[in-house]
PDB file of N, CA and C in Angstrom:
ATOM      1  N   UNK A   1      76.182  83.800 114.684  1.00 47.00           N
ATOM      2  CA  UNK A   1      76.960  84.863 115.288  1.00 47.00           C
ATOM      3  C   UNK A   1      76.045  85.997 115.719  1.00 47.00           C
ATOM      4  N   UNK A   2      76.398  86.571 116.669  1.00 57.00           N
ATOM      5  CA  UNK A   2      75.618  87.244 117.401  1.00 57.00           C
ATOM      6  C   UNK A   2      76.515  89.029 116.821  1.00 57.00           C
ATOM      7  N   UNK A   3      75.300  90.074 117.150  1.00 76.00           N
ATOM      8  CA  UNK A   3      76.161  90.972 116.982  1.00 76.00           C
ATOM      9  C   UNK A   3      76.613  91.957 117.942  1.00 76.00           C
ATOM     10  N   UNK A   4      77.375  91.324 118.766  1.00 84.00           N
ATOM     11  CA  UNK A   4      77.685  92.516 119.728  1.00 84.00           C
ATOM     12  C   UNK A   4      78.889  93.245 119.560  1.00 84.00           C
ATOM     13  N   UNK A   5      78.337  94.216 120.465  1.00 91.00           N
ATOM     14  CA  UNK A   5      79.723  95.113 119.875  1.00 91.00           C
ATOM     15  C   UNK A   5      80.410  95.807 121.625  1.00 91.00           C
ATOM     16  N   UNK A   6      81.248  96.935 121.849  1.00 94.00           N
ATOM     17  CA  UNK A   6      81.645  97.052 122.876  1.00 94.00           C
ATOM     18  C   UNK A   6      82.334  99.051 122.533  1.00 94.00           C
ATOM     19  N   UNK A   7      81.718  99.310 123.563  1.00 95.00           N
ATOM     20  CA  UNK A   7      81.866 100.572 123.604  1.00 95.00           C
ATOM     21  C   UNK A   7      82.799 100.846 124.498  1.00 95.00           C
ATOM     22  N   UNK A   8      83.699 101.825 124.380  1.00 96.00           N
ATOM     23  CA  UNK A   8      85.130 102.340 125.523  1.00 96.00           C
ATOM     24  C   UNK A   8      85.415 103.959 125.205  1.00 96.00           C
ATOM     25  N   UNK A   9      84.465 104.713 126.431  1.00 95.00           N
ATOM     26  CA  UNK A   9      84.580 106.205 126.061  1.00 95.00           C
ATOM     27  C   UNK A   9      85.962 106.786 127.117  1.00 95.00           C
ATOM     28  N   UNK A  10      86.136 107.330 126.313  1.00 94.00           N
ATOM     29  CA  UNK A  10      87.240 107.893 126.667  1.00 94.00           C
ATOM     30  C   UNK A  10      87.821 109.626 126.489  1.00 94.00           C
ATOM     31  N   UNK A  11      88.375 110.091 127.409  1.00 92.00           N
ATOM     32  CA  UNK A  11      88.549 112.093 127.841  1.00 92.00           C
ATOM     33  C   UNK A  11      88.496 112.551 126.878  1.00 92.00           C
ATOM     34  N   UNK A  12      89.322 112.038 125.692  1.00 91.00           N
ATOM     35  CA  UNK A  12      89.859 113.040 124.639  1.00 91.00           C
ATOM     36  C   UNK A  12      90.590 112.200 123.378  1.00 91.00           C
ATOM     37  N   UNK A  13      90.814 112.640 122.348  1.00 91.00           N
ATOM     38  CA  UNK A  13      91.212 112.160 121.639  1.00 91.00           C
ATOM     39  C   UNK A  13      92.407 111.593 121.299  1.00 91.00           C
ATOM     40  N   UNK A  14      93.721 112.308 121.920  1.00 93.00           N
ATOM     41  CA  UNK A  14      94.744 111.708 122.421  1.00 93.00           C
ATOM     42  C   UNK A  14      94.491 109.900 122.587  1.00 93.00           C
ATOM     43  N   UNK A  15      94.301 110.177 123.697  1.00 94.00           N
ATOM     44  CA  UNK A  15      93.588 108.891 124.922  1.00 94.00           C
ATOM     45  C   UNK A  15      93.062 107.889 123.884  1.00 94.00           C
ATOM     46  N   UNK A  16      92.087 108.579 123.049  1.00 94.00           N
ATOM     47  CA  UNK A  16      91.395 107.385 122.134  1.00 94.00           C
ATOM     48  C   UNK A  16      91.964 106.607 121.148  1.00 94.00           C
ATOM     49  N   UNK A  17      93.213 107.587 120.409  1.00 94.00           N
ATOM     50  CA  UNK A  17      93.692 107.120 119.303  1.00 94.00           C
ATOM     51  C   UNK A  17      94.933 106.181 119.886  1.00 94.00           C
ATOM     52  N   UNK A  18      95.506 106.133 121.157  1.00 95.00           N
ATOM     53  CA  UNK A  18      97.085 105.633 121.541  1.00 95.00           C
ATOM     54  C   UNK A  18      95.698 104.002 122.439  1.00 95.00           C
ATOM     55  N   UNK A  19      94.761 104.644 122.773  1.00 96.00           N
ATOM     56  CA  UNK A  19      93.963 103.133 123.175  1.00 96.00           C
ATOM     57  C   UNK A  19      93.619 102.555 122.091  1.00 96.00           C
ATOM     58  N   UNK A  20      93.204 103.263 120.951  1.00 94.00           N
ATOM     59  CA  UNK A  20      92.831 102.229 120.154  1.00 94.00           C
ATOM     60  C   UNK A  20      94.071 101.206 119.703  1.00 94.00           C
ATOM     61  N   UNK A  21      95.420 101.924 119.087  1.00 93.00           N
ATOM     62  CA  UNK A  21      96.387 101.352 118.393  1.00 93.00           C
ATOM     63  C   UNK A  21      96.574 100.271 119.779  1.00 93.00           C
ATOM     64  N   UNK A  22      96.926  99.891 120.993  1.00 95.00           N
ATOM     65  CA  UNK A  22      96.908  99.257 122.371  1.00 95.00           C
ATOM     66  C   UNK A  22      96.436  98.285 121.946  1.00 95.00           C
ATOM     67  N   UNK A  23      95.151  98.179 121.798  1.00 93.00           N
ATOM     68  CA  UNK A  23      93.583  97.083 121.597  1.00 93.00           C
ATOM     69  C   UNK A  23      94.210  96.276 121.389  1.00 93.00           C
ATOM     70  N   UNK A  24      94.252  96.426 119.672  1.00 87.00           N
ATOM     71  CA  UNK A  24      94.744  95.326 118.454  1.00 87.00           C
ATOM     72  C   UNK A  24      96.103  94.485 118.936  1.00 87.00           C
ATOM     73  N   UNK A  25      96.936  95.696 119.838  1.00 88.00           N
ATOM     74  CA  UNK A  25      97.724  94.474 120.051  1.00 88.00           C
ATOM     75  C   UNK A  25      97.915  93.605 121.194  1.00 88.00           C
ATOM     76  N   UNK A  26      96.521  94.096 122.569  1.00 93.00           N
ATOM     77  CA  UNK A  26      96.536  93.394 123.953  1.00 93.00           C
ATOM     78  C   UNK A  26      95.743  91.909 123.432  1.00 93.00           C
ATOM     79  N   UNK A  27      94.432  92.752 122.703  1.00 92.00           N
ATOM     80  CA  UNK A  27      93.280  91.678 122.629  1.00 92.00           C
ATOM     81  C   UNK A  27      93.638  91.265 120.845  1.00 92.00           C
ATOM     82  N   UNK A  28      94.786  91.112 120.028  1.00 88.00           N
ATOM     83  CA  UNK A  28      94.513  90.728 118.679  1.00 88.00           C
ATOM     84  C   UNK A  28      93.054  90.898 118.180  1.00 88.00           C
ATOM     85  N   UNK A  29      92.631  91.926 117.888  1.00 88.00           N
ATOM     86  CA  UNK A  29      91.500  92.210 117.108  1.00 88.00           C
ATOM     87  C   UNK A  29      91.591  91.508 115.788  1.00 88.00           C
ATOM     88  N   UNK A  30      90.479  91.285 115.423  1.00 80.00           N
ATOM     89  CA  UNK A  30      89.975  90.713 113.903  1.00 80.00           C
ATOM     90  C   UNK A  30      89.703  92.293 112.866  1.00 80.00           C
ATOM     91  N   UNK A  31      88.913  92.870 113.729  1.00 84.00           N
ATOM     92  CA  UNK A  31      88.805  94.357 113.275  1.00 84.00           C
ATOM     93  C   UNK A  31      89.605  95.178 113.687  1.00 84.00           C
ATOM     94  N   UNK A  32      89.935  96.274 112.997  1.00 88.00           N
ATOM     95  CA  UNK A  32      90.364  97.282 113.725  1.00 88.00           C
ATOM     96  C   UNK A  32      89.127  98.415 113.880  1.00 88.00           C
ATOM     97  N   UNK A  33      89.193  98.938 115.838  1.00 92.00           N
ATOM     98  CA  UNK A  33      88.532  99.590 116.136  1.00 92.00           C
ATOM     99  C   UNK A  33      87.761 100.938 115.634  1.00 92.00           C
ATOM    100  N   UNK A  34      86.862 101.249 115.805  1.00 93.00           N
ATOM    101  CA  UNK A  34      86.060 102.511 114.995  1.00 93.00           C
ATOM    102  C   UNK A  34      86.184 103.648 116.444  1.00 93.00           C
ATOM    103  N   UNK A  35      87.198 105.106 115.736  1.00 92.00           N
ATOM    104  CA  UNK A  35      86.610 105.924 116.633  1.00 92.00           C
ATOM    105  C   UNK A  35      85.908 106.896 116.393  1.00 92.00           C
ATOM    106  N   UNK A  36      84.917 107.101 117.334  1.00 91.00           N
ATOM    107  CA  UNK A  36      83.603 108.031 116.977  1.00 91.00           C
ATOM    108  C   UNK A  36      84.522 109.752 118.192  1.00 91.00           C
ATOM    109  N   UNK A  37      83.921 111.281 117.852  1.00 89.00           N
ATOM    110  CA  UNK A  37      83.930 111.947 118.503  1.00 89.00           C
ATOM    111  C   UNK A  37      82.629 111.845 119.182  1.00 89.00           C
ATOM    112  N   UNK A  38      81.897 112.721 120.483  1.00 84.00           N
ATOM    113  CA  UNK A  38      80.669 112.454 120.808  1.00 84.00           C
ATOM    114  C   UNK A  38      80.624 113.560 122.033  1.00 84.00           C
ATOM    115  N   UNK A  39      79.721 114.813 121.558  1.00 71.00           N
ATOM    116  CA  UNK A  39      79.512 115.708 121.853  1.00 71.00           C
ATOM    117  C   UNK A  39      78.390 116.133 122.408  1.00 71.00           C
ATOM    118  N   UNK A  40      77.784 116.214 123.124  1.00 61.00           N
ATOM    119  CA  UNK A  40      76.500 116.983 123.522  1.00 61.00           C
ATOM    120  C   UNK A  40      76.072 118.264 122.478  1.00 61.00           C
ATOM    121  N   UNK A  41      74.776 118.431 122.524  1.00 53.00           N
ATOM    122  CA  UNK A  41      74.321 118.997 120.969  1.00 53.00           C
ATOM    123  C   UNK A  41      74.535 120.459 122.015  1.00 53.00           C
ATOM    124  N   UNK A  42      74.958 121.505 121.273  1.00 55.00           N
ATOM    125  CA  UNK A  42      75.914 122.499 121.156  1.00 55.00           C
ATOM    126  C   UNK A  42      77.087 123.044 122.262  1.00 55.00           C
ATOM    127  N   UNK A  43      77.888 121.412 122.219  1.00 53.00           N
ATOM    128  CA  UNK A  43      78.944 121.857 122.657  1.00 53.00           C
ATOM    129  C   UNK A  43      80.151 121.990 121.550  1.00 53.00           C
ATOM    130  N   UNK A  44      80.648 122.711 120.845  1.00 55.00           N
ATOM    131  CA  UNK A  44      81.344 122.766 120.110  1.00 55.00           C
ATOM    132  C   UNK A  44      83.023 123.219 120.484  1.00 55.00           C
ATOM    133  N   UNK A  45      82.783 122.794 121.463  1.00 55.00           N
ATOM    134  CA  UNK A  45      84.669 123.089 122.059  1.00 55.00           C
ATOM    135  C   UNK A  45      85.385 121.731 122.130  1.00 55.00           C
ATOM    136  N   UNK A  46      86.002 121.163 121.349  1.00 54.00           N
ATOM    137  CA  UNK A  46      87.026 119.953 121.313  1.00 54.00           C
ATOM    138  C   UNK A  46      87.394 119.418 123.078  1.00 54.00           C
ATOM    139  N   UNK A  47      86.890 120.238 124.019  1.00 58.00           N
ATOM    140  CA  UNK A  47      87.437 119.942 125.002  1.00 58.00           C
ATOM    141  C   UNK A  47      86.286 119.573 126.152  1.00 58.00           C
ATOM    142  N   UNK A  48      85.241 119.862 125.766  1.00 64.00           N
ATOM    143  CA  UNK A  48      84.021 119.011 126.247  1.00 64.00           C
ATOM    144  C   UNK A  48      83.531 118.063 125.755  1.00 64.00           C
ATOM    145  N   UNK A  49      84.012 117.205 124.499  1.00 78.00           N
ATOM    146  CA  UNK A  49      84.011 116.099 123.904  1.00 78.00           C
ATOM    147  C   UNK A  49      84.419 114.880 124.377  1.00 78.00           C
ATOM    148  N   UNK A  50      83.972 113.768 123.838  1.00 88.00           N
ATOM    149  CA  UNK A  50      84.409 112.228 125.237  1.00 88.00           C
ATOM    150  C   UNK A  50      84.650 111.539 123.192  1.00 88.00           C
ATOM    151  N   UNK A  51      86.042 110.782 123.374  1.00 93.00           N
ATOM    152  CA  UNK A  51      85.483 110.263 122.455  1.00 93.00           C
ATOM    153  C   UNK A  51      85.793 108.405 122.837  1.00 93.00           C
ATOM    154  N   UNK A  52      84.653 108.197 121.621  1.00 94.00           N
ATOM    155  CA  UNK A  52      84.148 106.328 121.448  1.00 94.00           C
ATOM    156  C   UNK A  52      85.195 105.783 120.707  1.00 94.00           C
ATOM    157  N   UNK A  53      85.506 104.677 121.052  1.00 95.00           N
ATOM    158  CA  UNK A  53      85.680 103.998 120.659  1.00 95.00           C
ATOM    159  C   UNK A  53      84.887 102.403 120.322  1.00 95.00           C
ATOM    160  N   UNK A  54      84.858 101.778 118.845  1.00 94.00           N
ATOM    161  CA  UNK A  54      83.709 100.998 118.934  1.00 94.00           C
ATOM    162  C   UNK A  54      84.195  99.574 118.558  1.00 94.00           C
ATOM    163  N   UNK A  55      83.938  98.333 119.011  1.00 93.00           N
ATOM    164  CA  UNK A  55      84.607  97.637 118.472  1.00 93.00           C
ATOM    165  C   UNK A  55      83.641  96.202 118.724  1.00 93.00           C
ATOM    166  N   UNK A  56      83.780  95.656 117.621  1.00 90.00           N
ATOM    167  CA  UNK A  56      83.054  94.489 117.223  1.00 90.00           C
ATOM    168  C   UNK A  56      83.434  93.332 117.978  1.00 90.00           C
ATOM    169  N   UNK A  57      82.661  92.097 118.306  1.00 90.00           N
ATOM    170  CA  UNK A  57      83.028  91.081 118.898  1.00 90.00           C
ATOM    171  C   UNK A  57      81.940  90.204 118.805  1.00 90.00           C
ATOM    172  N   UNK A  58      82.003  89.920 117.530  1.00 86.00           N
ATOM    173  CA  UNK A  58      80.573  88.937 117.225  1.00 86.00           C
ATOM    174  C   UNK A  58      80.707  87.632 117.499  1.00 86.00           C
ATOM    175  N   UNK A  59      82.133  87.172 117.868  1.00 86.00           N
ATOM    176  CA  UNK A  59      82.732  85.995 118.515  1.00 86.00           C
ATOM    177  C   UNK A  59      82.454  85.845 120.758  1.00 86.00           C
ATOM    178  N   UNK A  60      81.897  87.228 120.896  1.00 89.00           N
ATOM    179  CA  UNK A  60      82.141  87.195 122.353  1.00 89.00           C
ATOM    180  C   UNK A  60      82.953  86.859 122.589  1.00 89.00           C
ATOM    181  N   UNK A  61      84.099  87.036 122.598  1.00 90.00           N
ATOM    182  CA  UNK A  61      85.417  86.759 123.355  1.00 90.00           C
ATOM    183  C   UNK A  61      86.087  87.678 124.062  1.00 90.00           C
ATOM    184  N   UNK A  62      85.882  88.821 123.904  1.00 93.00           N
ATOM    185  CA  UNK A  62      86.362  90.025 124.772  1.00 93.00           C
ATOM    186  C   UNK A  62      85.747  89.983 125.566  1.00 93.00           C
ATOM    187  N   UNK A  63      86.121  89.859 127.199  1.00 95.00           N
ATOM    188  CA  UNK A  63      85.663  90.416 128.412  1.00 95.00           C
ATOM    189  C   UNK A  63      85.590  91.661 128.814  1.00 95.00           C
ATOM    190  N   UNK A  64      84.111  91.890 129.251  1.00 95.00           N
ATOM    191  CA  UNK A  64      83.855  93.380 129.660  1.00 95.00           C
ATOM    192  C   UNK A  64      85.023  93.772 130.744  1.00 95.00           C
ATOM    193  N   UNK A  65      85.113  93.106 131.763  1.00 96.00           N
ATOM    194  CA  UNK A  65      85.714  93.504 132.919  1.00 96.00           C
ATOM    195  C   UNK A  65      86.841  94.303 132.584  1.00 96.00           C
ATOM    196  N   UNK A  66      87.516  92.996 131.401  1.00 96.00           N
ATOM    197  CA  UNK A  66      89.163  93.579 131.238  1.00 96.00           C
ATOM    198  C   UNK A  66      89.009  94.600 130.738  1.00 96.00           C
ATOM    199  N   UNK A  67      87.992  94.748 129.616  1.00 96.00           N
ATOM    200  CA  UNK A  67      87.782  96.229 128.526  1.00 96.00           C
ATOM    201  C   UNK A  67      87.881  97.429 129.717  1.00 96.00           C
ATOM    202  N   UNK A  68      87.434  96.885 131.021  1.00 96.00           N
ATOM    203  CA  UNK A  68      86.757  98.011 131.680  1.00 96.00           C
ATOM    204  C   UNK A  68      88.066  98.689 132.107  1.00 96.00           C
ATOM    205  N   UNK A  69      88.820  97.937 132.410  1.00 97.00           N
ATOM    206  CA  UNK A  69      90.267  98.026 133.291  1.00 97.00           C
ATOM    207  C   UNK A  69      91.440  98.746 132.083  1.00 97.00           C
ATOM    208  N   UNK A  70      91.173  98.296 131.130  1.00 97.00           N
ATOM    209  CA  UNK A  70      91.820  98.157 129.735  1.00 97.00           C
ATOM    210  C   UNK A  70      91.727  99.796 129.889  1.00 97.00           C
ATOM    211  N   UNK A  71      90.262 100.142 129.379  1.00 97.00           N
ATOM    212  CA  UNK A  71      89.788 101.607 129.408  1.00 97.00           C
ATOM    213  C   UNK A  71      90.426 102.662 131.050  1.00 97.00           C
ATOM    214  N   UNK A  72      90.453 102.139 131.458  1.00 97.00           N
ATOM    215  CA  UNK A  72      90.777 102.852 132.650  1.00 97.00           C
ATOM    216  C   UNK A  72      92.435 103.260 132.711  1.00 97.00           C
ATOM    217  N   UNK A  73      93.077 102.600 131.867  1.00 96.00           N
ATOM    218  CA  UNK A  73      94.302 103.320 131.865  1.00 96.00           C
ATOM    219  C   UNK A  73      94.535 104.479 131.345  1.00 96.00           C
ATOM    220  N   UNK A  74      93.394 104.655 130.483  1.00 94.00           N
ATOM    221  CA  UNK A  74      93.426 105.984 129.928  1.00 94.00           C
ATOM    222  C   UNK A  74      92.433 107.050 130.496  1.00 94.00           C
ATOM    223  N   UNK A  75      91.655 106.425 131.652  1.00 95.00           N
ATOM    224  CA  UNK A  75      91.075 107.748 132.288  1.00 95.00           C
ATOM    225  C   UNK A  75      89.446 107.264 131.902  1.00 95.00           C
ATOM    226  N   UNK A  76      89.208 106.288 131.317  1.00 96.00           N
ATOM    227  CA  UNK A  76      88.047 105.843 130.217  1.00 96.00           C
ATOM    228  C   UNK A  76      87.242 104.650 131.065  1.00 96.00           C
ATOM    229  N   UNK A  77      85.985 104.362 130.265  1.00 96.00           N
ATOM    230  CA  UNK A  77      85.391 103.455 130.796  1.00 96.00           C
ATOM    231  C   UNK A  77      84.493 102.956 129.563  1.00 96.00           C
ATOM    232  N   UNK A  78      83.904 101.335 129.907  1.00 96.00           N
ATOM    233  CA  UNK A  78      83.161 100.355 128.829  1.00 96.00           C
ATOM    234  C   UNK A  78      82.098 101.070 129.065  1.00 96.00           C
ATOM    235  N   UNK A  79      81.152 101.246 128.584  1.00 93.00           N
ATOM    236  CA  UNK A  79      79.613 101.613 128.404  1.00 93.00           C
ATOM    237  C   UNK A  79      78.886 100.311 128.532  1.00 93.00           C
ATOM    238  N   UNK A  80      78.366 100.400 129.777  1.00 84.00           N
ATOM    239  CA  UNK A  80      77.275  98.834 129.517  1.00 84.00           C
ATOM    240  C   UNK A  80      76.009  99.419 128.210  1.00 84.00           C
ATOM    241  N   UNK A  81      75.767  97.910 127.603  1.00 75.00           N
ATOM    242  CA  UNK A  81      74.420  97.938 126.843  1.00 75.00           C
ATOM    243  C   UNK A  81      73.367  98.926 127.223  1.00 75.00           C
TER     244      UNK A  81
END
């Protein structure tokens, strides 16, 4: 097993937490997703923040494309490698 994983940043936290709960039930996750906040070093306003979402796929079975499209309903996008 390989370890890849798949990144989906997204505006705000809203956005991140209603995409993450989505995931588990478009793509049946094995995991449930990790969300990270992710800030530029001294931006400390909640509203210049992007946040991650992180999610495992050591099976490769998730397609980037769809993730990409997936992410885009919320304004978001996959992070290539």
């Amino acid at each position: 097993m390989s370890d890849v994983r798949h990144v989906l940043v997204l505006p705000d936290r809203d956005a991140a937490q209603e995409a993450a709960e989505a995931l588990g039930e478009r793509f049946a996750l094995a995991e449930e997703p990790r969300l990270l906040r992710d800030a530029l070093a001294g931006e400390d306003d909640a509203e210049d923040a992007q946040w991650l979402i992180v999610l495992a796929d050591e099976a490769e079975r998730l397609d980037p494309r769809e993730l990409d499209e997936f992410a885009g309903e919320w304004e978001g996008w996959r992070e290539e490698p």
